Amino acid sequence: MIAILGATGSIGTQALDIVSRYPDRFRAVCLTAHSSSEKLFDLVRKFRPDCAALNVEPDHIPEDVKFCQWFFGEDSTVRALLASKAQDALCAIVGIAGLDAVWAALDVCERVLLANKEALVTGGALVTAKARAKKIPLLPVDSEHSAIFQCLQARQGNPVKRLLLTASGGALRDWTKEAMYDATVRDVLKHPTWNMGGKITVDCASMANKGLEIMEAHHLFDMPAEKIDVVIHPQSVVHSMIEFTDGAVLAQLGMPDMRGPIGYAMGFPERLPYDATPVDFYKLGHLDFAAPDYDRFPCLKMAIDALKAGGSMPVVFNGANEQAVGAFLRERIPFGRIPEVVAHALGAVPQTEIKSIADVYAADRAARADAENTLRRLSC
Ligand code: NDP
Ligand code: MG
């Protein structure tokens, strides 16, 4: 019995594809979305969950989806999850908006399958402490973290020296700094190797995504920022690597297809047979690797510095970035202004301690308010 939170999104729909391939193994008992009511109605018709939720209440509910229990409003995801009695929760809401759902899933579910990286970026120490205290596995869905998690299965108690997160470099990987500044929404959404939701695709182009993933890896694998490196790897075949103290490096490879890591988390510890495109080394011929360019991708550097600074700084980074990405997607600011908005918030919002979820939201509000001020200044 699995709840798919963020069912209408890129991760949610691919998870449901896996559910439909294994009807004897999975039943989707709870499906949630923000406002995509027609999409959610279709999914409810197909998967027949017990509970469904929409933050934005639609004008009408079609008769043929009324068989399930509906929840509407701001906290509808959490209420639907609690009512569904799901054993597993796949948390695939985008942004800090998914933090409450992750928190609630840790109260009522047996396993939490985590795609929503922003929940760890912002509430990481609290979320991992709660998962540890309640002995609830947090299974990574993000491909890099799934790769590391898979490599760690071969660890046999040995210490890990370094984590190596691979990065495609996003849609603007080979653009000059000047050209990047005025990249359009269309340019930025053309990701070279993955097909994902809008927010994460913009984050890939600015490499803020890799910064968020360093924070995610820090919390999931209890590794300091200094022991997490980023490697640009345009083909997205090596999904990430771990290095041991004897210099040995383990990598997990596969063609880019999120159903790999989603299925691994859903089936864990079993691997679900799946007709994935095999890695054809003869056809690939070579795999390329390079160092990241912090000058063209300042968001990556700012994220690393925010993690090293600690306290509320990762929350500030995330809140300002979410605000700036939203503004870019609505064409309020050029792409090149995203790092400026984030840098301003990191410089202006006072660092605080994060001891509770309320502290997370307070830091997030402060970051968004500062970002909104910068955006107003920049977009007029
Ligand atoms: P999408 O934008 O495609 O989907 C987001 C989902 O969350 C939708 O179902 C959306 O509903 C719902 N949602 C959005 N805002 C809210 C809100 N305020 N409250 C409740 N539900 C909300 O995102 P992705 O699937 O691409 O990404 C989801 C998460 O997974 C992100 O954190 C991302 O970083 C992570 N991830 C994604 C990968 C991918 O391949 N897509 C890869 C690795 C990680 P609606 O449709 O109604 O807006
Ligand atoms: Mg990733």
mmCIF file of C-alpha atoms and ligand atoms in Angstrom, residues 5-14 32-37 39-40 54-55 74 76-77 91-98 114-119 141-144 194-201 203 209 212-213 216 258 261-262, ligand 1:
data_model
loop_
_atom_site.group_PDB
_atom_site.id
_atom_site.type_symbol
_atom_site.label_atom_id
_atom_site.label_comp_id
_atom_site.label_asym_id
_atom_site.label_seq_id
_atom_site.Cartn_x
_atom_site.Cartn_y
_atom_site.Cartn_z
ATOM 1 C CA LEU A 5 2.340 12.467 -2.923
ATOM 2 C CA GLY A 6 2.760 14.688 -5.967
ATOM 3 C CA ALA A 7 1.129 12.055 -8.182
ATOM 4 C CA THR A 8 0.611 14.316 -11.205
ATOM 5 C CA GLY A 9 4.288 15.288 -11.491
ATOM 6 C CA SER A 10 7.204 13.797 -13.368
ATOM 7 C CA ILE A 11 8.268 11.486 -10.505
ATOM 8 C CA GLY A 12 4.675 10.742 -9.450
ATOM 9 C CA THR A 13 3.541 9.578 -12.898
ATOM 10 C CA GLN A 14 6.659 7.434 -13.385
ATOM 11 C CA THR A 32 -2.277 13.894 -4.206
ATOM 12 C CA ALA A 33 -1.611 17.001 -6.294
ATOM 13 C CA HIS A 34 -1.620 20.756 -5.972
ATOM 14 C CA SER A 35 -4.075 22.014 -8.618
ATOM 15 C CA SER A 36 -3.947 19.662 -11.648
ATOM 16 C CA SER A 37 -7.475 18.396 -11.020
ATOM 17 C CA LYS A 39 -4.882 14.973 -14.379
ATOM 18 C CA LEU A 40 -5.589 13.731 -10.866
ATOM 19 C CA LEU A 54 -5.939 18.649 -4.088
ATOM 20 C CA ASN A 55 -4.691 21.848 -2.461
ATOM 21 C CA GLU A 74 -3.581 23.630 2.262
ATOM 22 C CA SER A 76 -5.046 18.186 2.297
ATOM 23 C CA THR A 77 -1.953 16.093 1.384
ATOM 24 C CA CYS A 91 7.251 12.010 -1.356
ATOM 25 C CA ALA A 92 7.397 13.646 -4.786
ATOM 26 C CA ILE A 93 6.051 17.142 -4.129
ATOM 27 C CA VAL A 94 8.366 19.858 -5.414
ATOM 28 C CA GLY A 95 9.921 22.419 -3.077
ATOM 29 C CA ILE A 96 9.682 23.096 0.639
ATOM 30 C CA ALA A 97 5.920 22.657 0.116
ATOM 31 C CA GLY A 98 6.651 18.937 0.520
ATOM 32 C CA LEU A 114 12.174 10.497 -0.838
ATOM 33 C CA ALA A 115 12.285 12.413 -4.118
ATOM 34 C CA ASN A 116 11.486 15.789 -2.519
ATOM 35 C CA LYS A 117 15.100 16.907 -1.961
ATOM 36 C CA GLU A 118 14.044 20.354 -0.689
ATOM 37 C CA ALA A 119 12.530 18.673 2.397
ATOM 38 C CA VAL A 141 14.771 8.399 -5.138
ATOM 39 C CA ASP A 142 17.025 11.122 -6.539
ATOM 40 C CA SER A 143 19.201 9.239 -9.054
ATOM 41 C CA GLU A 144 22.557 10.306 -7.574
ATOM 42 C CA TRP A 194 16.507 13.863 -18.257
ATOM 43 C CA ASN A 195 12.843 14.769 -18.663
ATOM 44 C CA MET A 196 11.732 16.339 -15.379
ATOM 45 C CA GLY A 197 9.448 18.954 -13.811
ATOM 46 C CA GLY A 198 10.050 22.653 -14.547
ATOM 47 C CA LYS A 199 11.600 23.724 -11.243
ATOM 48 C CA ILE A 200 14.266 21.020 -11.123
ATOM 49 C CA THR A 201 15.089 21.534 -14.814
ATOM 50 C CA ASP A 203 17.861 24.196 -11.104
ATOM 51 C CA ASN A 209 20.201 21.428 -8.239
ATOM 52 C CA LEU A 212 20.750 21.042 -3.266
ATOM 53 C CA GLU A 213 21.920 17.480 -3.912
ATOM 54 C CA GLU A 216 20.697 16.115 0.426
ATOM 55 C CA MET A 258 14.081 7.756 -13.376
ATOM 56 C CA PRO A 261 15.872 4.716 -8.966
ATOM 57 C CA ILE A 262 12.122 5.014 -8.278
HETATM 58 P P1 NDP B 1 6.785 18.238 -10.884
HETATM 59 O O1 NDP B 1 6.710 19.706 -10.939
HETATM 60 O O2 NDP B 1 6.745 17.469 -12.165
HETATM 61 O O3 NDP B 1 5.619 17.655 -9.946
HETATM 62 C C1 NDP B 1 5.397 18.178 -8.661
HETATM 63 C C2 NDP B 1 4.216 17.481 -8.003
HETATM 64 O O4 NDP B 1 3.981 18.109 -6.744
HETATM 65 C C3 NDP B 1 2.910 17.621 -8.789
HETATM 66 O O5 NDP B 1 2.079 16.526 -8.515
HETATM 67 C C4 NDP B 1 2.311 18.906 -8.196
HETATM 68 O O6 NDP B 1 0.885 18.999 -8.359
HETATM 69 C C5 NDP B 1 2.678 18.711 -6.730
HETATM 70 N N1 NDP B 1 2.780 19.988 -6.025
HETATM 71 C C6 NDP B 1 3.382 21.123 -6.468
HETATM 72 N N2 NDP B 1 3.288 22.099 -5.546
HETATM 73 C C7 NDP B 1 2.607 21.568 -4.494
HETATM 74 C C8 NDP B 1 2.168 22.079 -3.253
HETATM 75 N N3 NDP B 1 2.393 23.351 -2.889
HETATM 76 N N4 NDP B 1 1.492 21.252 -2.425
HETATM 77 C C9 NDP B 1 1.218 19.974 -2.769
HETATM 78 N N5 NDP B 1 1.605 19.431 -3.954
HETATM 79 C C10 NDP B 1 2.296 20.227 -4.792
HETATM 80 O O7 NDP B 1 8.110 17.889 -10.066
HETATM 81 P P2 NDP B 1 9.073 16.639 -10.232
HETATM 82 O O8 NDP B 1 8.293 15.370 -10.264
HETATM 83 O O9 NDP B 1 10.054 16.916 -11.313
HETATM 84 O O10 NDP B 1 9.912 16.721 -8.887
HETATM 85 C C11 NDP B 1 9.359 16.354 -7.633
HETATM 86 C C12 NDP B 1 10.489 16.295 -6.605
HETATM 87 O O11 NDP B 1 11.380 15.242 -6.972
HETATM 88 C C13 NDP B 1 11.344 17.574 -6.557
HETATM 89 O O12 NDP B 1 11.743 17.822 -5.256
HETATM 90 C C14 NDP B 1 12.549 17.236 -7.415
HETATM 91 O O13 NDP B 1 13.692 17.942 -7.034
HETATM 92 C C15 NDP B 1 12.706 15.743 -7.135
HETATM 93 N N6 NDP B 1 13.364 15.011 -8.208
HETATM 94 C C16 NDP B 1 12.785 14.959 -9.448
HETATM 95 C C17 NDP B 1 13.381 14.275 -10.485
HETATM 96 C C18 NDP B 1 12.714 14.132 -11.811
HETATM 97 O O14 NDP B 1 13.210 13.363 -12.656
HETATM 98 N N7 NDP B 1 11.638 14.809 -12.084
HETATM 99 C C19 NDP B 1 14.701 13.638 -10.299
HETATM 100 C C20 NDP B 1 15.200 13.732 -8.954
HETATM 101 C C21 NDP B 1 14.556 14.398 -7.958
HETATM 102 P P3 NDP B 1 0.262 19.838 -9.624
HETATM 103 O O15 NDP B 1 0.508 18.965 -10.833
HETATM 104 O O16 NDP B 1 -1.164 19.976 -9.293
HETATM 105 O O17 NDP B 1 1.013 21.136 -9.678
#
